[in-house]
PDB file of N, CA and C in Angstrom:
ATOM      1  N   MET A1123      83.178  52.210 -35.609  1.00 68.00           N
ATOM      2  CA  MET A1123      82.767  50.854 -34.916  1.00 68.00           C
ATOM      3  C   MET A1123      81.456  50.499 -35.392  1.00 68.00           C
ATOM      4  N   PHE A1124      80.554  51.233 -35.642  1.00 71.00           N
ATOM      5  CA  PHE A1124      79.237  50.831 -36.115  1.00 71.00           C
ATOM      6  C   PHE A1124      79.056  50.715 -37.611  1.00 71.00           C
ATOM      7  N   LYS A1125      80.121  51.223 -38.347  1.00 79.00           N
ATOM      8  CA  LYS A1125      79.940  51.206 -39.768  1.00 79.00           C
ATOM      9  C   LYS A1125      80.192  49.731 -40.295  1.00 79.00           C
ATOM     10  N   ASN A1126      80.869  48.943 -39.616  1.00 82.00           N
ATOM     11  CA  ASN A1126      81.144  47.561 -40.001  1.00 82.00           C
ATOM     12  C   ASN A1126      79.950  46.621 -39.735  1.00 82.00           C
ATOM     13  N   LEU A1127      79.032  47.005 -38.801  1.00 84.00           N
ATOM     14  CA  LEU A1127      77.949  46.062 -38.437  1.00 84.00           C
ATOM     15  C   LEU A1127      76.781  46.085 -39.473  1.00 84.00           C
ATOM     16  N   ASN A1128      76.093  45.045 -39.594  1.00 89.00           N
ATOM     17  CA  ASN A1128      74.911  44.891 -40.413  1.00 89.00           C
ATOM     18  C   ASN A1128      73.779  45.775 -39.752  1.00 89.00           C
ATOM     19  N   LEU A1129      72.767  46.111 -40.653  1.00 87.00           N
ATOM     20  CA  LEU A1129      71.643  46.848 -40.294  1.00 87.00           C
ATOM     21  C   LEU A1129      70.787  46.175 -39.213  1.00 87.00           C
ATOM     22  N   GLY A1130      70.699  44.866 -39.308  1.00 90.00           N
ATOM     23  CA  GLY A1130      69.958  44.030 -38.261  1.00 90.00           C
ATOM     24  C   GLY A1130      70.581  44.152 -36.996  1.00 90.00           C
ATOM     25  N   ILE A1131      71.903  44.028 -36.876  1.00 91.00           N
ATOM     26  CA  ILE A1131      72.687  44.156 -35.621  1.00 91.00           C
ATOM     27  C   ILE A1131      72.432  45.493 -34.960  1.00 91.00           C
ATOM     28  N   LYS A1132      72.543  46.516 -35.878  1.00 90.00           N
ATOM     29  CA  LYS A1132      72.317  47.786 -35.458  1.00 90.00           C
ATOM     30  C   LYS A1132      70.955  48.111 -34.810  1.00 90.00           C
ATOM     31  N   GLN A1133      69.902  47.524 -35.484  1.00 92.00           N
ATOM     32  CA  GLN A1133      68.630  47.727 -34.962  1.00 92.00           C
ATOM     33  C   GLN A1133      68.428  46.977 -33.618  1.00 92.00           C
ATOM     34  N   GLY A1134      69.054  45.744 -33.516  1.00 93.00           N
ATOM     35  CA  GLY A1134      68.988  44.933 -32.338  1.00 93.00           C
ATOM     36  C   GLY A1134      69.552  45.655 -31.120  1.00 93.00           C
ATOM     37  N   ILE A1135      70.761  46.254 -31.393  1.00 92.00           N
ATOM     38  CA  ILE A1135      71.388  47.047 -30.267  1.00 92.00           C
ATOM     39  C   ILE A1135      70.510  48.117 -29.923  1.00 92.00           C
ATOM     40  N   GLY A1136      69.891  48.900 -30.845  1.00 93.00           N
ATOM     41  CA  GLY A1136      68.934  50.035 -30.485  1.00 93.00           C
ATOM     42  C   GLY A1136      67.795  49.536 -29.696  1.00 93.00           C
ATOM     43  N   PHE A1137      67.211  48.407 -30.181  1.00 96.00           N
ATOM     44  CA  PHE A1137      66.014  47.977 -29.437  1.00 96.00           C
ATOM     45  C   PHE A1137      66.359  47.450 -28.014  1.00 96.00           C
ATOM     46  N   GLY A1138      67.612  46.838 -27.927  1.00 96.00           N
ATOM     47  CA  GLY A1138      68.002  46.418 -26.564  1.00 96.00           C
ATOM     48  C   GLY A1138      68.265  47.541 -25.656  1.00 96.00           C
ATOM     49  N   ILE A1139      68.792  48.627 -26.111  1.00 97.00           N
ATOM     50  CA  ILE A1139      68.952  49.826 -25.303  1.00 97.00           C
ATOM     51  C   ILE A1139      67.628  50.354 -24.841  1.00 97.00           C
ATOM     52  N   ILE A1140      66.656  50.409 -25.790  1.00 97.00           N
ATOM     53  CA  ILE A1140      65.340  50.843 -25.396  1.00 97.00           C
ATOM     54  C   ILE A1140      64.663  49.971 -24.314  1.00 97.00           C
ATOM     55  N   ILE A1141      64.795  48.701 -24.581  1.00 97.00           N
ATOM     56  CA  ILE A1141      64.196  47.726 -23.633  1.00 97.00           C
ATOM     57  C   ILE A1141      64.924  47.963 -22.129  1.00 97.00           C
ATOM     58  N   ILE A1142      66.267  48.154 -22.148  1.00 97.00           N
ATOM     59  CA  ILE A1142      66.917  48.294 -20.840  1.00 97.00           C
ATOM     60  C   ILE A1142      66.352  49.672 -20.313  1.00 97.00           C
ATOM     61  N   LEU A1143      66.268  50.743 -20.959  1.00 97.00           N
ATOM     62  CA  LEU A1143      65.699  51.987 -20.427  1.00 97.00           C
ATOM     63  C   LEU A1143      64.260  51.947 -20.051  1.00 97.00           C
ATOM     64  N   ALA A1144      63.436  51.102 -20.725  1.00 97.00           N
ATOM     65  CA  ALA A1144      62.102  50.854 -20.324  1.00 97.00           C
ATOM     66  C   ALA A1144      62.070  50.043 -18.950  1.00 97.00           C
ATOM     67  N   ALA A1145      62.925  49.068 -18.783  1.00 97.00           N
ATOM     68  CA  ALA A1145      63.010  48.365 -17.496  1.00 97.00           C
ATOM     69  C   ALA A1145      63.532  49.190 -16.301  1.00 97.00           C
ATOM     70  N   VAL A1146      64.402  50.032 -16.722  1.00 97.00           N
ATOM     71  CA  VAL A1146      64.771  50.959 -15.601  1.00 97.00           C
ATOM     72  C   VAL A1146      63.815  51.930 -15.192  1.00 97.00           C
ATOM     73  N   ILE A1147      63.108  52.433 -16.205  1.00 97.00           N
ATOM     74  CA  ILE A1147      61.919  53.371 -15.878  1.00 97.00           C
ATOM     75  C   ILE A1147      60.834  52.524 -15.096  1.00 97.00           C
ATOM     76  N   GLY A1148      60.500  51.393 -15.476  1.00 96.00           N
ATOM     77  CA  GLY A1148      59.496  50.637 -14.737  1.00 96.00           C
ATOM     78  C   GLY A1148      59.896  50.353 -13.402  1.00 96.00           C
ATOM     79  N   ILE A1149      61.065  49.891 -13.175  1.00 96.00           N
ATOM     80  CA  ILE A1149      61.600  49.597 -11.750  1.00 96.00           C
ATOM     81  C   ILE A1149      61.518  50.882 -10.854  1.00 96.00           C
ATOM     82  N   THR A1150      61.925  52.008 -11.454  1.00 96.00           N
ATOM     83  CA  THR A1150      61.963  53.260 -10.685  1.00 96.00           C
ATOM     84  C   THR A1150      60.541  53.595 -10.284  1.00 96.00           C
ATOM     85  N   GLY A1151      59.617  53.476 -11.265  1.00 94.00           N
ATOM     86  CA  GLY A1151      58.262  53.729 -11.005  1.00 94.00           C
ATOM     87  C   GLY A1151      57.654  52.886  -9.884  1.00 94.00           C
ATOM     88  N   SER A1152      57.946  51.665  -9.945  1.00 93.00           N
ATOM     89  CA  SER A1152      57.490  50.721  -9.036  1.00 93.00           C
ATOM     90  C   SER A1152      57.988  51.001  -7.679  1.00 93.00           C
ATOM     91  N   VAL A1153      59.288  51.258  -7.470  1.00 92.00           N
ATOM     92  CA  VAL A1153      59.914  51.667  -6.210  1.00 92.00           C
ATOM     93  C   VAL A1153      59.195  53.016  -5.711  1.00 92.00           C
ATOM     94  N   SER A1154      59.093  53.890  -6.657  1.00 92.00           N
ATOM     95  CA  SER A1154      58.376  55.166  -6.093  1.00 92.00           C
ATOM     96  C   SER A1154      56.968  55.057  -5.616  1.00 92.00           C
ATOM     97  N   ILE A1155      56.234  54.191  -6.288  1.00 92.00           N
ATOM     98  CA  ILE A1155      54.788  53.870  -6.000  1.00 92.00           C
ATOM     99  C   ILE A1155      54.686  53.253  -4.542  1.00 92.00           C
ATOM    100  N   LYS A1156      55.717  52.403  -4.189  1.00 88.00           N
ATOM    101  CA  LYS A1156      55.756  51.768  -2.984  1.00 88.00           C
ATOM    102  C   LYS A1156      56.079  52.771  -1.867  1.00 88.00           C
ATOM    103  N   LYS A1157      56.866  53.733  -2.174  1.00 87.00           N
ATOM    104  CA  LYS A1157      57.210  54.823  -1.111  1.00 87.00           C
ATOM    105  C   LYS A1157      55.983  55.675  -0.940  1.00 87.00           C
ATOM    106  N   ILE A1158      55.323  56.086  -2.083  1.00 89.00           N
ATOM    107  CA  ILE A1158      54.089  56.841  -1.959  1.00 89.00           C
ATOM    108  C   ILE A1158      53.051  56.150  -1.142  1.00 89.00           C
ATOM    109  N   ASN A1159      52.916  54.834  -1.330  1.00 86.00           N
ATOM    110  CA  ASN A1159      51.997  54.011  -0.623  1.00 86.00           C
ATOM    111  C   ASN A1159      52.134  54.075   0.873  1.00 86.00           C
ATOM    112  N   SER A1160      53.377  53.820   1.300  1.00 82.00           N
ATOM    113  CA  SER A1160      53.666  53.907   2.692  1.00 82.00           C
ATOM    114  C   SER A1160      53.500  55.166   3.290  1.00 82.00           C
ATOM    115  N   SER A1161      53.781  56.337   2.454  1.00 83.00           N
ATOM    116  CA  SER A1161      53.518  57.687   2.932  1.00 83.00           C
ATOM    117  C   SER A1161      52.044  57.918   3.132  1.00 83.00           C
ATOM    118  N   VAL A1162      51.159  57.361   2.330  1.00 86.00           N
ATOM    119  CA  VAL A1162      49.806  57.573   2.327  1.00 86.00           C
ATOM    120  C   VAL A1162      49.230  56.814   3.570  1.00 86.00           C
ATOM    121  N   ILE A1163      49.656  55.682   3.855  1.00 83.00           N
ATOM    122  CA  ILE A1163      49.297  54.963   5.011  1.00 83.00           C
ATOM    123  C   ILE A1163      49.680  55.590   6.313  1.00 83.00           C
ATOM    124  N   THR A1164      50.882  56.223   6.251  1.00 81.00           N
ATOM    125  CA  THR A1164      51.382  56.869   7.516  1.00 81.00           C
ATOM    126  C   THR A1164      50.491  58.155   7.641  1.00 81.00           C
ATOM    127  N   SER A1165      50.247  58.840   6.623  1.00 85.00           N
ATOM    128  CA  SER A1165      49.437  60.119   6.819  1.00 85.00           C
ATOM    129  C   SER A1165      48.006  59.710   7.195  1.00 85.00           C
ATOM    130  N   ASP A1166      47.371  58.625   6.665  1.00 85.00           N
ATOM    131  CA  ASP A1166      46.131  58.128   7.071  1.00 85.00           C
ATOM    132  C   ASP A1166      46.030  57.916   8.576  1.00 85.00           C
ATOM    133  N   ASN A1167      47.116  57.198   9.050  1.00 81.00           N
ATOM    134  CA  ASN A1167      47.151  56.842  10.518  1.00 81.00           C
ATOM    135  C   ASN A1167      47.305  58.113  11.244  1.00 81.00           C
ATOM    136  N   GLN A1168      48.056  59.022  10.875  1.00 83.00           N
ATOM    137  CA  GLN A1168      48.177  60.377  11.685  1.00 83.00           C
ATOM    138  C   GLN A1168      46.897  61.238  11.643  1.00 83.00           C
ATOM    139  N   ASN A1169      46.236  61.112  10.597  1.00 87.00           N
ATOM    140  CA  ASN A1169      44.874  61.901  10.518  1.00 87.00           C
ATOM    141  C   ASN A1169      43.869  61.279  11.414  1.00 87.00           C
ATOM    142  N   ARG A1170      44.001  59.873  11.474  1.00 84.00           N
ATOM    143  CA  ARG A1170      43.055  59.137  12.434  1.00 84.00           C
ATOM    144  C   ARG A1170      43.425  59.600  13.880  1.00 84.00           C
ATOM    145  N   LEU A1171      44.689  59.550  14.194  1.00 83.00           N
ATOM    146  CA  LEU A1171      45.036  60.029  15.620  1.00 83.00           C
ATOM    147  C   LEU A1171      44.638  61.452  15.882  1.00 83.00           C
ATOM    148  N   ILE A1172      44.676  62.342  14.921  1.00 87.00           N
ATOM    149  CA  ILE A1172      44.206  63.718  15.046  1.00 87.00           C
ATOM    150  C   ILE A1172      42.691  63.672  15.373  1.00 87.00           C
ATOM    151  N   LYS A1173      41.953  62.891  14.665  1.00 87.00           N
ATOM    152  CA  LYS A1173      40.460  62.705  14.909  1.00 87.00           C
ATOM    153  C   LYS A1173      40.154  62.239  16.297  1.00 87.00           C
ATOM    154  N   TYR A1174      41.012  61.240  16.742  1.00 84.00           N
ATOM    155  CA  TYR A1174      40.853  60.703  18.066  1.00 84.00           C
ATOM    156  C   TYR A1174      41.091  61.930  19.196  1.00 84.00           C
ATOM    157  N   VAL A1175      42.071  62.681  18.985  1.00 85.00           N
ATOM    158  CA  VAL A1175      42.304  63.782  19.865  1.00 85.00           C
ATOM    159  C   VAL A1175      41.190  64.735  19.929  1.00 85.00           C
ATOM    160  N   LEU A1176      40.570  65.072  18.751  1.00 89.00           N
ATOM    161  CA  LEU A1176      39.545  66.099  18.667  1.00 89.00           C
ATOM    162  C   LEU A1176      38.241  65.476  19.415  1.00 89.00           C
ATOM    163  N   GLN A1177      38.024  64.150  19.260  1.00 86.00           N
ATOM    164  CA  GLN A1177      37.008  63.499  19.924  1.00 86.00           C
ATOM    165  C   GLN A1177      37.237  63.445  21.402  1.00 86.00           C
ATOM    166  N   LEU A1178      38.402  63.230  21.716  1.00 85.00           N
ATOM    167  CA  LEU A1178      38.859  63.154  23.164  1.00 85.00           C
ATOM    168  C   LEU A1178      38.623  64.490  23.852  1.00 85.00           C
ATOM    169  N   ARG A1179      39.002  65.553  23.281  1.00 87.00           N
ATOM    170  CA  ARG A1179      38.698  66.883  23.794  1.00 87.00           C
ATOM    171  C   ARG A1179      37.274  67.254  23.896  1.00 87.00           C
ATOM    172  N   GLN A1180      36.541  66.814  22.931  1.00 87.00           N
ATOM    173  CA  GLN A1180      35.040  67.110  22.946  1.00 87.00           C
ATOM    174  C   GLN A1180      34.436  66.322  24.159  1.00 87.00           C
ATOM    175  N   HIS A1181      34.788  65.135  24.297  1.00 85.00           N
ATOM    176  CA  HIS A1181      34.164  64.302  25.453  1.00 85.00           C
ATOM    177  C   HIS A1181      34.623  64.783  26.813  1.00 85.00           C
ATOM    178  N   GLU A1182      35.925  65.216  26.822  1.00 84.00           N
ATOM    179  CA  GLU A1182      36.503  65.764  28.109  1.00 84.00           C
ATOM    180  C   GLU A1182      35.756  67.066  28.451  1.00 84.00           C
ATOM    181  N   LYS A1183      35.503  68.020  27.504  1.00 86.00           N
ATOM    182  CA  LYS A1183      34.657  69.217  27.715  1.00 86.00           C
ATOM    183  C   LYS A1183      33.286  68.854  28.218  1.00 86.00           C
ATOM    184  N   ASN A1184      32.707  67.801  27.456  1.00 85.00           N
ATOM    185  CA  ASN A1184      31.137  67.356  27.941  1.00 85.00           C
ATOM    186  C   ASN A1184      31.270  66.932  29.363  1.00 85.00           C
ATOM    187  N   PHE A1185      32.284  66.233  29.748  1.00 86.00           N
ATOM    188  CA  PHE A1185      32.488  65.693  31.126  1.00 86.00           C
ATOM    189  C   PHE A1185      32.619  66.820  32.118  1.00 86.00           C
ATOM    190  N   ILE A1186      33.434  67.752  31.842  1.00 84.00           N
ATOM    191  CA  ILE A1186      33.583  68.900  32.750  1.00 84.00           C
ATOM    192  C   ILE A1186      32.265  69.738  32.823  1.00 84.00           C
ATOM    193  N   LEU A1187      31.632  69.865  31.730  1.00 85.00           N
ATOM    194  CA  LEU A1187      30.395  70.761  31.736  1.00 85.00           C
ATOM    195  C   LEU A1187      29.243  70.105  32.378  1.00 85.00           C
ATOM    196  N   ARG A1188      29.000  68.740  32.107  1.00 86.00           N
ATOM    197  CA  ARG A1188      27.826  68.015  32.546  1.00 86.00           C
ATOM    198  C   ARG A1188      28.145  67.092  33.706  1.00 86.00           C
ATOM    199  N   ASN A1189      29.385  66.950  34.029  1.00 86.00           N
ATOM    200  CA  ASN A1189      29.751  65.972  35.085  1.00 86.00           C
ATOM    201  C   ASN A1189      29.055  64.688  34.943  1.00 86.00           C
ATOM    202  N   ASP A1190      28.911  64.226  33.816  1.00 85.00           N
ATOM    203  CA  ASP A1190      28.310  62.821  33.478  1.00 85.00           C
ATOM    204  C   ASP A1190      29.429  61.826  33.243  1.00 85.00           C
ATOM    205  N   HIS A1191      29.336  60.682  33.876  1.00 86.00           N
ATOM    206  CA  HIS A1191      30.446  59.687  33.828  1.00 86.00           C
ATOM    207  C   HIS A1191      30.485  58.999  32.455  1.00 86.00           C
ATOM    208  N   GLN A1192      29.361  59.070  31.682  1.00 89.00           N
ATOM    209  CA  GLN A1192      29.435  58.283  30.372  1.00 89.00           C
ATOM    210  C   GLN A1192      30.462  59.097  29.495  1.00 89.00           C
ATOM    211  N   TYR A1193      30.769  60.170  29.686  1.00 85.00           N
ATOM    212  CA  TYR A1193      31.729  60.973  28.836  1.00 85.00           C
ATOM    213  C   TYR A1193      33.186  60.486  29.226  1.00 85.00           C
ATOM    214  N   ALA A1194      33.319  60.269  30.560  1.00 85.00           N
ATOM    215  CA  ALA A1194      34.613  59.785  31.028  1.00 85.00           C
ATOM    216  C   ALA A1194      34.910  58.495  30.481  1.00 85.00           C
ATOM    217  N   GLU A1195      33.877  57.658  30.357  1.00 87.00           N
ATOM    218  CA  GLU A1195      34.075  56.337  29.759  1.00 87.00           C
ATOM    219  C   GLU A1195      34.472  56.386  28.222  1.00 87.00           C
ATOM    220  N   LYS A1196      33.769  57.311  27.606  1.00 85.00           N
ATOM    221  CA  LYS A1196      34.151  57.710  26.158  1.00 85.00           C
ATOM    222  C   LYS A1196      35.590  58.049  25.996  1.00 85.00           C
ATOM    223  N   VAL A1197      36.051  58.853  26.992  1.00 84.00           N
ATOM    224  CA  VAL A1197      37.460  59.276  26.896  1.00 84.00           C
ATOM    225  C   VAL A1197      38.359  58.188  27.103  1.00 84.00           C
ATOM    226  N   PHE A1198      38.146  57.269  27.958  1.00 86.00           N
ATOM    227  CA  PHE A1198      38.958  56.044  28.113  1.00 86.00           C
ATOM    228  C   PHE A1198      39.011  55.081  26.931  1.00 86.00           C
ATOM    229  N   LYS A1199      37.782  55.092  26.349  1.00 87.00           N
ATOM    230  CA  LYS A1199      37.672  54.246  25.084  1.00 87.00           C
ATOM    231  C   LYS A1199      38.562  54.832  23.965  1.00 87.00           C
ATOM    232  N   ILE A1200      38.570  56.064  23.759  1.00 85.00           N
ATOM    233  CA  ILE A1200      39.289  56.772  22.868  1.00 85.00           C
ATOM    234  C   ILE A1200      40.813  56.715  23.044  1.00 85.00           C
ATOM    235  N   ILE A1201      41.131  56.746  24.386  1.00 84.00           N
ATOM    236  CA  ILE A1201      42.527  56.544  24.895  1.00 84.00           C
ATOM    237  C   ILE A1201      43.088  55.187  24.425  1.00 84.00           C
ATOM    238  N   ASP A1202      42.086  54.185  24.556  1.00 83.00           N
ATOM    239  CA  ASP A1202      42.500  52.858  24.233  1.00 83.00           C
ATOM    240  C   ASP A1202      42.768  52.728  22.664  1.00 83.00           C
ATOM    241  N   LYS A1203      41.801  53.342  21.886  1.00 80.00           N
ATOM    242  CA  LYS A1203      41.977  53.333  20.382  1.00 80.00           C
ATOM    243  C   LYS A1203      43.256  54.109  20.049  1.00 80.00           C
ATOM    244  N   TRP A1204      43.680  55.139  20.720  1.00 77.00           N
ATOM    245  CA  TRP A1204      44.837  55.913  20.528  1.00 77.00           C
ATOM    246  C   TRP A1204      46.043  55.086  20.678  1.00 77.00           C
ATOM    247  N   THR A1205      46.184  54.263  21.720  1.00 78.00           N
ATOM    248  CA  THR A1205      47.239  53.526  22.059  1.00 78.00           C
ATOM    249  C   THR A1205      47.484  52.310  21.099  1.00 78.00           C
ATOM    250  N   VAL A1206      46.344  51.900  20.588  1.00 75.00           N
ATOM    251  CA  VAL A1206      46.422  50.607  19.600  1.00 75.00           C
ATOM    252  C   VAL A1206      46.828  51.292  18.259  1.00 75.00           C
ATOM    253  N   GLN A1207      46.444  52.428  17.929  1.00 70.00           N
ATOM    254  CA  GLN A1207      46.751  53.130  16.615  1.00 70.00           C
ATOM    255  C   GLN A1207      48.123  53.640  16.602  1.00 70.00           C
ATOM    256  N   LYS A1208      48.627  54.070  17.824  1.00 67.00           N
ATOM    257  CA  LYS A1208      50.056  54.685  17.905  1.00 67.00           C
ATOM    258  C   LYS A1208      51.110  53.676  17.600  1.00 67.00           C
ATOM    259  N   VAL A1209      50.929  52.425  17.824  1.00 62.00           N
ATOM    260  CA  VAL A1209      51.962  51.450  17.656  1.00 62.00           C
ATOM    261  C   VAL A1209      52.420  51.170  16.145  1.00 62.00           C
ATOM    262  N   PRO A1210      51.504  51.110  15.196  1.00 62.00           N
ATOM    263  CA  PRO A1210      51.923  51.088  13.823  1.00 62.00           C
ATOM    264  C   PRO A1210      52.672  52.349  13.311  1.00 62.00           C
ATOM    265  N   LEU A1211      52.254  53.483  13.939  1.00 60.00           N
ATOM    266  CA  LEU A1211      53.057  54.616  13.409  1.00 60.00           C
ATOM    267  C   LEU A1211      54.525  54.614  13.977  1.00 60.00           C
ATOM    268  N   LYS A1212      54.649  54.007  15.186  1.00 60.00           N
ATOM    269  CA  LYS A1212      56.033  53.999  15.657  1.00 60.00           C
ATOM    270  C   LYS A1212      56.927  53.042  14.762  1.00 60.00           C
ATOM    271  N   LYS A1213      56.288  51.997  14.292  1.00 60.00           N
ATOM    272  CA  LYS A1213      56.992  51.146  13.385  1.00 60.00           C
ATOM    273  C   LYS A1213      57.373  51.771  11.913  1.00 60.00           C
ATOM    274  N   THR A1214      56.525  52.675  11.521  1.00 58.00           N
ATOM    275  CA  THR A1214      56.829  53.337  10.260  1.00 58.00           C
ATOM    276  C   THR A1214      57.449  54.628  10.400  1.00 58.00           C
ATOM    277  N   ARG A1215      58.005  54.947  11.526  1.00 56.00           N
ATOM    278  CA  ARG A1215      58.588  56.286  11.977  1.00 56.00           C
ATOM    279  C   ARG A1215      57.709  57.436  11.599  1.00 56.00           C
ATOM    280  N   GLY A1216      56.363  57.302  11.662  1.00 52.00           N
ATOM    281  CA  GLY A1216      55.554  58.403  11.357  1.00 52.00           C
ATOM    282  C   GLY A1216      55.067  59.050  12.562  1.00 52.00           C
ATOM    283  N   PHE A1217      55.582  58.756  13.732  1.00 50.00           N
ATOM    284  CA  PHE A1217      55.074  59.310  15.015  1.00 50.00           C
ATOM    285  C   PHE A1217      56.085  60.220  15.574  1.00 50.00           C
ATOM    286  N   PRO A1218      55.654  61.465  15.811  1.00 49.00           N
ATOM    287  CA  PRO A1218      56.661  62.397  16.248  1.00 49.00           C
ATOM    288  C   PRO A1218      57.355  61.992  17.603  1.00 49.00           C
ATOM    289  N   LYS A1219      58.666  62.231  17.823  1.00 47.00           N
ATOM    290  CA  LYS A1219      59.382  61.919  19.125  1.00 47.00           C
ATOM    291  C   LYS A1219      59.117  62.789  20.134  1.00 47.00           C
TER     292      LYS A1219
END
């Protein structure tokens, strides 16, 4: 089949195949980077929630030890941050059920 084709046509077919392969690799890479980006965002949000939990525990212990209401107010502020941050995680399925 290829014996009857001119050299220019053979080279054109070869370069066409290479261009198609390069496009497939580029599209695959782009899709993979988008998936990685969403995973990084979800991981960052989860780490922020963990930080809020640690702060919450610290202020709760301070309230129990010192019986100072400023720590209770800090706990409520952190709970508000928690509920605001939890909503994006539910949308991205990054929040445990």
